[in-house]
Amino acid sequence: MSQFYYEVDKADLARVEAKLKGMETKSPSAIRNAINRTATKGKKMIVSGIKESYTMKGRAYGKEVTIQRATTGHLDATIKSQGSPRTLKEYKYTAPKKGVKADIVKSGLKELLSAQGGGHAFIGKGKIAGLIAQRTSSKRLPIRIPKSVSVPKMVEMVYKGERGSEGELDPKIKKTLHDEIEAEIKKLM
């Protein structure tokens, strides 16, 4: 599980209350609104980074990245992601007569070969119908189903700036939070 936690520090809260002299009761809801908009924008940055870096089919990763929103009683929000490693069938792949080629991180199709001499990958039949499989040796069995990274790992890679064009997201999200707080102050004045 991957999660990123943002909370307004005491200095920001004091600054907001000082600017809203006489309207201190409105400052928790203003900060809550700013935190929730920041969390939504942060999630969009993360999901867009995944979309531009990985070839996962569908939009399942967007549903696996969730936000625990701030309330006036708890001025914090959390961007969370849960999920297990994905099968290669969920990514861009091609299955010519000999072997399977897969592309997980938009860098071009690469042929899947077994490191233990089991040969090329193939599309399974029977109990493993439709899955990309590989033999673990030159014998017929056992067979393994290769997996890719999980959505939480993708989120972590995008957040750290190792994937996607945004670069490291932590400073961008912190700046967004400060901008959103300033916008909320302007609304109330």
JSON list of C-alpha atoms in Angstrom, two decimals:
[
{"chain": "A", "resi": 1, "resn": "MET", "atom": "CA", "xyz": [0.00, 0.00, 0.00]},
{"chain": "A", "resi": 2, "resn": "SER", "atom": "CA", "xyz": [1.20, 3.46, -0.88]},
{"chain": "A", "resi": 3, "resn": "GLN", "atom": "CA", "xyz": [-0.01, 6.55, 0.90]},
{"chain": "A", "resi": 4, "resn": "PHE", "atom": "CA", "xyz": [0.91, 10.22, 1.05]},
{"chain": "A", "resi": 5, "resn": "TYR", "atom": "CA", "xyz": [-0.27, 12.39, 3.88]},
{"chain": "A", "resi": 6, "resn": "TYR", "atom": "CA", "xyz": [-0.67, 16.18, 3.87]},
{"chain": "A", "resi": 7, "resn": "GLU", "atom": "CA", "xyz": [-1.51, 18.28, 6.87]},
{"chain": "A", "resi": 8, "resn": "VAL", "atom": "CA", "xyz": [-1.56, 22.04, 7.37]},
{"chain": "A", "resi": 9, "resn": "ASP", "atom": "CA", "xyz": [1.10, 22.98, 9.89]},
{"chain": "A", "resi": 10, "resn": "LYS", "atom": "CA", "xyz": [0.43, 25.24, 12.87]},
{"chain": "A", "resi": 11, "resn": "ALA", "atom": "CA", "xyz": [2.20, 28.22, 11.24]},
{"chain": "A", "resi": 12, "resn": "ASP", "atom": "CA", "xyz": [-0.17, 28.08, 8.24]},
{"chain": "A", "resi": 13, "resn": "LEU", "atom": "CA", "xyz": [-3.18, 27.84, 10.54]},
{"chain": "A", "resi": 14, "resn": "ALA", "atom": "CA", "xyz": [-1.98, 30.83, 12.60]},
{"chain": "A", "resi": 15, "resn": "ARG", "atom": "CA", "xyz": [-1.36, 32.83, 9.39]},
{"chain": "A", "resi": 16, "resn": "VAL", "atom": "CA", "xyz": [-4.88, 32.11, 8.13]},
{"chain": "A", "resi": 17, "resn": "GLU", "atom": "CA", "xyz": [-6.44, 33.06, 11.47]},
{"chain": "A", "resi": 18, "resn": "ALA", "atom": "CA", "xyz": [-4.39, 36.29, 11.58]},
{"chain": "A", "resi": 19, "resn": "LYS", "atom": "CA", "xyz": [-5.56, 37.26, 8.08]},
{"chain": "A", "resi": 20, "resn": "LEU", "atom": "CA", "xyz": [-9.16, 36.39, 8.95]},
{"chain": "A", "resi": 21, "resn": "LYS", "atom": "CA", "xyz": [-9.32, 38.52, 12.13]},
{"chain": "A", "resi": 22, "resn": "GLY", "atom": "CA", "xyz": [-12.89, 38.41, 13.40]},
{"chain": "A", "resi": 23, "resn": "MET", "atom": "CA", "xyz": [-13.75, 35.41, 11.18]},
{"chain": "A", "resi": 24, "resn": "GLU", "atom": "CA", "xyz": [-11.72, 32.76, 13.03]},
{"chain": "A", "resi": 25, "resn": "THR", "atom": "CA", "xyz": [-14.66, 30.35, 12.99]},
{"chain": "A", "resi": 26, "resn": "LYS", "atom": "CA", "xyz": [-14.47, 30.22, 9.19]},
{"chain": "A", "resi": 27, "resn": "SER", "atom": "CA", "xyz": [-10.76, 29.32, 9.04]},
{"chain": "A", "resi": 28, "resn": "PRO", "atom": "CA", "xyz": [-11.13, 25.54, 9.64]},
{"chain": "A", "resi": 29, "resn": "SER", "atom": "CA", "xyz": [-13.60, 25.18, 6.76]},
{"chain": "A", "resi": 30, "resn": "ALA", "atom": "CA", "xyz": [-11.40, 27.34, 4.51]},
{"chain": "A", "resi": 31, "resn": "ILE", "atom": "CA", "xyz": [-8.38, 25.18, 5.27]},
{"chain": "A", "resi": 32, "resn": "ARG", "atom": "CA", "xyz": [-10.44, 22.00, 4.83]},
{"chain": "A", "resi": 33, "resn": "ASN", "atom": "CA", "xyz": [-11.51, 23.19, 1.37]},
{"chain": "A", "resi": 34, "resn": "ALA", "atom": "CA", "xyz": [-7.92, 24.02, 0.42]},
{"chain": "A", "resi": 35, "resn": "ILE", "atom": "CA", "xyz": [-6.64, 20.63, 1.61]},
{"chain": "A", "resi": 36, "resn": "ASN", "atom": "CA", "xyz": [-9.37, 18.71, -0.24]},
{"chain": "A", "resi": 37, "resn": "ARG", "atom": "CA", "xyz": [-8.77, 20.60, -3.51]},
{"chain": "A", "resi": 38, "resn": "THR", "atom": "CA", "xyz": [-5.03, 19.98, -3.12]},
{"chain": "A", "resi": 39, "resn": "ALA", "atom": "CA", "xyz": [-5.62, 16.26, -2.56]},
{"chain": "A", "resi": 40, "resn": "THR", "atom": "CA", "xyz": [-7.83, 16.10, -5.67]},
{"chain": "A", "resi": 41, "resn": "LYS", "atom": "CA", "xyz": [-5.20, 17.90, -7.77]},
{"chain": "A", "resi": 42, "resn": "GLY", "atom": "CA", "xyz": [-2.47, 15.64, -6.32]},
{"chain": "A", "resi": 43, "resn": "LYS", "atom": "CA", "xyz": [-4.45, 12.53, -7.28]},
{"chain": "A", "resi": 44, "resn": "LYS", "atom": "CA", "xyz": [-4.90, 13.90, -10.80]},
{"chain": "A", "resi": 45, "resn": "MET", "atom": "CA", "xyz": [-1.13, 14.50, -11.09]},
{"chain": "A", "resi": 46, "resn": "ILE", "atom": "CA", "xyz": [-0.41, 10.95, -9.94]},
{"chain": "A", "resi": 47, "resn": "VAL", "atom": "CA", "xyz": [-2.99, 9.31, -12.23]},
{"chain": "A", "resi": 48, "resn": "SER", "atom": "CA", "xyz": [-1.79, 11.38, -15.19]},
{"chain": "A", "resi": 49, "resn": "GLY", "atom": "CA", "xyz": [1.82, 10.33, -14.46]},
{"chain": "A", "resi": 50, "resn": "ILE", "atom": "CA", "xyz": [0.75, 6.66, -14.44]},
{"chain": "A", "resi": 51, "resn": "LYS", "atom": "CA", "xyz": [-1.19, 7.14, -17.67]},
{"chain": "A", "resi": 52, "resn": "GLU", "atom": "CA", "xyz": [1.76, 8.69, -19.50]},
{"chain": "A", "resi": 53, "resn": "SER", "atom": "CA", "xyz": [4.34, 6.21, -18.18]},
{"chain": "A", "resi": 54, "resn": "TYR", "atom": "CA", "xyz": [2.64, 2.80, -18.14]},
{"chain": "A", "resi": 55, "resn": "THR", "atom": "CA", "xyz": [0.73, 0.93, -20.84]},
{"chain": "A", "resi": 56, "resn": "MET", "atom": "CA", "xyz": [-1.86, -0.61, -18.52]},
{"chain": "A", "resi": 57, "resn": "LYS", "atom": "CA", "xyz": [-5.14, -1.19, -20.33]},
{"chain": "A", "resi": 58, "resn": "GLY", "atom": "CA", "xyz": [-8.33, 0.39, -19.04]},
{"chain": "A", "resi": 59, "resn": "ARG", "atom": "CA", "xyz": [-8.46, 2.89, -16.25]},
{"chain": "A", "resi": 60, "resn": "ALA", "atom": "CA", "xyz": [-8.42, 0.55, -13.25]},
{"chain": "A", "resi": 61, "resn": "TYR", "atom": "CA", "xyz": [-5.48, 2.38, -11.70]},
{"chain": "A", "resi": 62, "resn": "GLY", "atom": "CA", "xyz": [-7.61, 5.53, -11.28]},
{"chain": "A", "resi": 63, "resn": "LYS", "atom": "CA", "xyz": [-10.02, 3.61, -9.05]},
{"chain": "A", "resi": 64, "resn": "GLU", "atom": "CA", "xyz": [-7.20, 2.16, -6.97]},
{"chain": "A", "resi": 65, "resn": "VAL", "atom": "CA", "xyz": [-5.90, 5.61, -6.04]},
{"chain": "A", "resi": 66, "resn": "THR", "atom": "CA", "xyz": [-8.27, 7.07, -3.45]},
{"chain": "A", "resi": 67, "resn": "ILE", "atom": "CA", "xyz": [-8.47, 10.14, -1.24]},
{"chain": "A", "resi": 68, "resn": "GLN", "atom": "CA", "xyz": [-9.38, 10.26, 2.42]},
{"chain": "A", "resi": 69, "resn": "ARG", "atom": "CA", "xyz": [-10.73, 13.79, 2.64]},
{"chain": "A", "resi": 70, "resn": "ALA", "atom": "CA", "xyz": [-10.15, 16.41, 5.33]},
{"chain": "A", "resi": 71, "resn": "THR", "atom": "CA", "xyz": [-12.88, 17.53, 7.72]},
{"chain": "A", "resi": 72, "resn": "THR", "atom": "CA", "xyz": [-13.06, 20.63, 9.89]},
{"chain": "A", "resi": 73, "resn": "GLY", "atom": "CA", "xyz": [-12.21, 18.42, 12.87]},
{"chain": "A", "resi": 74, "resn": "HIS", "atom": "CA", "xyz": [-9.26, 16.72, 11.14]},
{"chain": "A", "resi": 75, "resn": "LEU", "atom": "CA", "xyz": [-7.41, 19.09, 8.86]},
{"chain": "A", "resi": 76, "resn": "ASP", "atom": "CA", "xyz": [-5.53, 16.44, 6.92]},
{"chain": "A", "resi": 77, "resn": "ALA", "atom": "CA", "xyz": [-6.02, 14.42, 3.75]},
{"chain": "A", "resi": 78, "resn": "THR", "atom": "CA", "xyz": [-4.44, 11.20, 2.58]},
{"chain": "A", "resi": 79, "resn": "ILE", "atom": "CA", "xyz": [-3.90, 9.95, -0.96]},
{"chain": "A", "resi": 80, "resn": "LYS", "atom": "CA", "xyz": [-3.88, 6.14, -0.78]},
{"chain": "A", "resi": 81, "resn": "SER", "atom": "CA", "xyz": [-3.36, 3.30, -3.21]},
{"chain": "A", "resi": 82, "resn": "GLN", "atom": "CA", "xyz": [-3.89, -0.41, -2.73]},
{"chain": "A", "resi": 83, "resn": "GLY", "atom": "CA", "xyz": [-3.57, -3.33, -5.08]},
{"chain": "A", "resi": 84, "resn": "SER", "atom": "CA", "xyz": [-1.51, -6.35, -5.98]},
{"chain": "A", "resi": 85, "resn": "PRO", "atom": "CA", "xyz": [0.93, -6.93, -8.85]},
{"chain": "A", "resi": 86, "resn": "ARG", "atom": "CA", "xyz": [-0.77, -7.12, -12.25]},
{"chain": "A", "resi": 87, "resn": "THR", "atom": "CA", "xyz": [-0.54, -9.87, -14.83]},
{"chain": "A", "resi": 88, "resn": "LEU", "atom": "CA", "xyz": [1.12, -8.91, -18.09]},
{"chain": "A", "resi": 89, "resn": "LYS", "atom": "CA", "xyz": [-2.18, -9.48, -19.92]},
{"chain": "A", "resi": 90, "resn": "GLU", "atom": "CA", "xyz": [-3.31, -6.08, -18.56]},
{"chain": "A", "resi": 91, "resn": "TYR", "atom": "CA", "xyz": [-0.55, -4.26, -20.45]},
{"chain": "A", "resi": 92, "resn": "LYS", "atom": "CA", "xyz": [0.26, -3.70, -24.09]},
{"chain": "A", "resi": 93, "resn": "TYR", "atom": "CA", "xyz": [1.48, -6.97, -25.59]},
{"chain": "A", "resi": 94, "resn": "THR", "atom": "CA", "xyz": [1.63, -8.92, -28.81]},
{"chain": "A", "resi": 95, "resn": "ALA", "atom": "CA", "xyz": [1.68, -12.67, -29.27]},
{"chain": "A", "resi": 96, "resn": "PRO", "atom": "CA", "xyz": [3.27, -13.65, -32.59]},
{"chain": "A", "resi": 97, "resn": "LYS", "atom": "CA", "xyz": [3.79, -17.34, -33.44]},
{"chain": "A", "resi": 98, "resn": "LYS", "atom": "CA", "xyz": [7.01, -17.52, -31.43]},
{"chain": "A", "resi": 99, "resn": "GLY", "atom": "CA", "xyz": [6.99, -15.91, -27.99]},
{"chain": "A", "resi": 100, "resn": "VAL", "atom": "CA", "xyz": [5.16, -12.98, -26.44]},
{"chain": "A", "resi": 101, "resn": "LYS", "atom": "CA", "xyz": [6.37, -9.40, -26.43]},
{"chain": "A", "resi": 102, "resn": "ALA", "atom": "CA", "xyz": [5.17, -7.02, -23.71]},
{"chain": "A", "resi": 103, "resn": "ASP", "atom": "CA", "xyz": [5.55, -3.33, -22.98]},
{"chain": "A", "resi": 104, "resn": "ILE", "atom": "CA", "xyz": [4.92, -2.18, -19.41]},
{"chain": "A", "resi": 105, "resn": "VAL", "atom": "CA", "xyz": [6.58, 1.24, -19.32]},
{"chain": "A", "resi": 106, "resn": "LYS", "atom": "CA", "xyz": [6.04, 2.78, -22.77]},
{"chain": "A", "resi": 107, "resn": "SER", "atom": "CA", "xyz": [9.52, 1.95, -23.98]},
{"chain": "A", "resi": 108, "resn": "GLY", "atom": "CA", "xyz": [8.72, -0.50, -26.74]},
{"chain": "A", "resi": 109, "resn": "LEU", "atom": "CA", "xyz": [7.81, -4.17, -26.85]},
{"chain": "A", "resi": 110, "resn": "LYS", "atom": "CA", "xyz": [10.35, -6.56, -25.37]},
{"chain": "A", "resi": 111, "resn": "GLU", "atom": "CA", "xyz": [10.38, -10.31, -25.83]},
{"chain": "A", "resi": 112, "resn": "LEU", "atom": "CA", "xyz": [9.78, -12.28, -22.65]},
{"chain": "A", "resi": 113, "resn": "LEU", "atom": "CA", "xyz": [12.37, -15.00, -22.19]},
{"chain": "A", "resi": 114, "resn": "SER", "atom": "CA", "xyz": [12.78, -17.30, -19.23]},
{"chain": "A", "resi": 115, "resn": "ALA", "atom": "CA", "xyz": [16.00, -16.77, -17.28]},
{"chain": "A", "resi": 116, "resn": "GLN", "atom": "CA", "xyz": [16.11, -20.48, -16.38]},
{"chain": "A", "resi": 117, "resn": "GLY", "atom": "CA", "xyz": [16.12, -21.73, -19.98]},
{"chain": "A", "resi": 118, "resn": "GLY", "atom": "CA", "xyz": [12.40, -22.38, -20.18]},
{"chain": "A", "resi": 119, "resn": "GLY", "atom": "CA", "xyz": [12.06, -20.66, -23.53]},
{"chain": "A", "resi": 120, "resn": "HIS", "atom": "CA", "xyz": [9.65, -18.05, -24.79]},
{"chain": "A", "resi": 121, "resn": "ALA", "atom": "CA", "xyz": [6.52, -16.86, -23.06]},
{"chain": "A", "resi": 122, "resn": "PHE", "atom": "CA", "xyz": [3.16, -17.95, -24.44]},
{"chain": "A", "resi": 123, "resn": "ILE", "atom": "CA", "xyz": [-0.57, -17.36, -24.04]},
{"chain": "A", "resi": 124, "resn": "GLY", "atom": "CA", "xyz": [-1.92, -20.05, -21.72]},
{"chain": "A", "resi": 125, "resn": "LYS", "atom": "CA", "xyz": [-4.74, -22.51, -22.33]},
{"chain": "A", "resi": 126, "resn": "GLY", "atom": "CA", "xyz": [-6.89, -24.57, -19.98]},
{"chain": "A", "resi": 127, "resn": "LYS", "atom": "CA", "xyz": [-6.62, -23.47, -16.33]},
{"chain": "A", "resi": 128, "resn": "ILE", "atom": "CA", "xyz": [-4.44, -20.51, -17.29]},
{"chain": "A", "resi": 129, "resn": "ALA", "atom": "CA", "xyz": [-6.43, -19.58, -20.40]},
{"chain": "A", "resi": 130, "resn": "GLY", "atom": "CA", "xyz": [-5.72, -16.10, -21.66]},
{"chain": "A", "resi": 131, "resn": "LEU", "atom": "CA", "xyz": [-2.82, -15.41, -19.28]},
{"chain": "A", "resi": 132, "resn": "ILE", "atom": "CA", "xyz": [0.75, -14.84, -20.40]},
{"chain": "A", "resi": 133, "resn": "ALA", "atom": "CA", "xyz": [2.82, -17.72, -19.00]},
{"chain": "A", "resi": 134, "resn": "GLN", "atom": "CA", "xyz": [6.41, -19.01, -19.02]},
{"chain": "A", "resi": 135, "resn": "ARG", "atom": "CA", "xyz": [7.98, -22.36, -18.33]},
{"chain": "A", "resi": 136, "resn": "THR", "atom": "CA", "xyz": [10.51, -22.33, -15.51]},
{"chain": "A", "resi": 137, "resn": "SER", "atom": "CA", "xyz": [12.72, -24.99, -17.10]},
{"chain": "A", "resi": 138, "resn": "SER", "atom": "CA", "xyz": [13.00, -26.96, -20.31]},
{"chain": "A", "resi": 139, "resn": "LYS", "atom": "CA", "xyz": [10.37, -29.36, -18.92]},
{"chain": "A", "resi": 140, "resn": "ARG", "atom": "CA", "xyz": [6.66, -28.89, -19.54]},
{"chain": "A", "resi": 141, "resn": "LEU", "atom": "CA", "xyz": [5.84, -28.07, -15.91]},
{"chain": "A", "resi": 142, "resn": "PRO", "atom": "CA", "xyz": [5.98, -26.02, -13.71]},
{"chain": "A", "resi": 143, "resn": "ILE", "atom": "CA", "xyz": [4.68, -22.86, -15.34]},
{"chain": "A", "resi": 144, "resn": "ARG", "atom": "CA", "xyz": [4.83, -19.39, -13.86]},
{"chain": "A", "resi": 145, "resn": "ILE", "atom": "CA", "xyz": [2.64, -16.38, -14.58]},
{"chain": "A", "resi": 146, "resn": "PRO", "atom": "CA", "xyz": [4.94, -13.32, -14.80]},
{"chain": "A", "resi": 147, "resn": "LYS", "atom": "CA", "xyz": [3.64, -10.22, -13.05]},
{"chain": "A", "resi": 148, "resn": "SER", "atom": "CA", "xyz": [4.38, -6.54, -13.27]},
{"chain": "A", "resi": 149, "resn": "VAL", "atom": "CA", "xyz": [4.42, -3.86, -10.61]},
{"chain": "A", "resi": 150, "resn": "SER", "atom": "CA", "xyz": [1.34, -3.04, -8.55]},
{"chain": "A", "resi": 151, "resn": "VAL", "atom": "CA", "xyz": [-0.54, 0.26, -8.75]},
{"chain": "A", "resi": 152, "resn": "PRO", "atom": "CA", "xyz": [0.86, 1.36, -5.34]},
{"chain": "A", "resi": 153, "resn": "LYS", "atom": "CA", "xyz": [4.38, 0.88, -6.72]},
{"chain": "A", "resi": 154, "resn": "MET", "atom": "CA", "xyz": [3.44, 2.88, -9.84]},
{"chain": "A", "resi": 155, "resn": "VAL", "atom": "CA", "xyz": [2.07, 5.65, -7.60]},
{"chain": "A", "resi": 156, "resn": "GLU", "atom": "CA", "xyz": [5.29, 5.66, -5.59]},
{"chain": "A", "resi": 157, "resn": "MET", "atom": "CA", "xyz": [7.45, 5.84, -8.74]},
{"chain": "A", "resi": 158, "resn": "VAL", "atom": "CA", "xyz": [5.41, 8.74, -10.15]},
{"chain": "A", "resi": 159, "resn": "TYR", "atom": "CA", "xyz": [5.39, 10.55, -6.78]},
{"chain": "A", "resi": 160, "resn": "LYS", "atom": "CA", "xyz": [9.17, 10.29, -6.48]},
{"chain": "A", "resi": 161, "resn": "GLY", "atom": "CA", "xyz": [9.59, 11.58, -10.03]},
{"chain": "A", "resi": 162, "resn": "GLU", "atom": "CA", "xyz": [11.06, 8.35, -11.42]},
{"chain": "A", "resi": 163, "resn": "ARG", "atom": "CA", "xyz": [8.16, 8.07, -13.92]},
{"chain": "A", "resi": 164, "resn": "GLY", "atom": "CA", "xyz": [6.00, 10.67, -15.64]},
{"chain": "A", "resi": 165, "resn": "SER", "atom": "CA", "xyz": [7.00, 14.11, -16.88]},
{"chain": "A", "resi": 166, "resn": "GLU", "atom": "CA", "xyz": [5.99, 16.06, -13.77]},
{"chain": "A", "resi": 167, "resn": "GLY", "atom": "CA", "xyz": [9.16, 15.24, -11.83]},
{"chain": "A", "resi": 168, "resn": "GLU", "atom": "CA", "xyz": [9.02, 14.87, -8.05]},
{"chain": "A", "resi": 169, "resn": "LEU", "atom": "CA", "xyz": [5.48, 15.68, -6.89]},
{"chain": "A", "resi": 170, "resn": "ASP", "atom": "CA", "xyz": [6.04, 16.50, -3.19]},
{"chain": "A", "resi": 171, "resn": "PRO", "atom": "CA", "xyz": [7.16, 20.13, -3.74]},
{"chain": "A", "resi": 172, "resn": "LYS", "atom": "CA", "xyz": [4.44, 20.69, -6.36]},
{"chain": "A", "resi": 173, "resn": "ILE", "atom": "CA", "xyz": [1.72, 19.42, -4.05]},
{"chain": "A", "resi": 174, "resn": "LYS", "atom": "CA", "xyz": [3.02, 21.54, -1.16]},
{"chain": "A", "resi": 175, "resn": "LYS", "atom": "CA", "xyz": [3.01, 24.62, -3.41]},
{"chain": "A", "resi": 176, "resn": "THR", "atom": "CA", "xyz": [-0.52, 23.77, -4.55]},
{"chain": "A", "resi": 177, "resn": "LEU", "atom": "CA", "xyz": [-1.61, 23.59, -0.90]},
{"chain": "A", "resi": 178, "resn": "HIS", "atom": "CA", "xyz": [-0.21, 27.06, -0.15]},
{"chain": "A", "resi": 179, "resn": "ASP", "atom": "CA", "xyz": [-1.83, 28.48, -3.32]},
{"chain": "A", "resi": 180, "resn": "GLU", "atom": "CA", "xyz": [-5.19, 26.93, -2.38]},
{"chain": "A", "resi": 181, "resn": "ILE", "atom": "CA", "xyz": [-4.96, 28.38, 1.15]},
{"chain": "A", "resi": 182, "resn": "GLU", "atom": "CA", "xyz": [-4.29, 31.84, -0.30]},
{"chain": "A", "resi": 183, "resn": "ALA", "atom": "CA", "xyz": [-7.25, 31.46, -2.69]},
{"chain": "A", "resi": 184, "resn": "GLU", "atom": "CA", "xyz": [-9.53, 30.53, 0.23]},
{"chain": "A", "resi": 185, "resn": "ILE", "atom": "CA", "xyz": [-8.36, 33.58, 2.22]},
{"chain": "A", "resi": 186, "resn": "LYS", "atom": "CA", "xyz": [-9.12, 35.83, -0.77]},
{"chain": "A", "resi": 187, "resn": "LYS", "atom": "CA", "xyz": [-12.61, 34.32, -1.06]},
{"chain": "A", "resi": 188, "resn": "LEU", "atom": "CA", "xyz": [-13.40, 35.14, 2.55]},
{"chain": "A", "resi": 189, "resn": "MET", "atom": "CA", "xyz": [-12.07, 38.70, 2.51]}
]
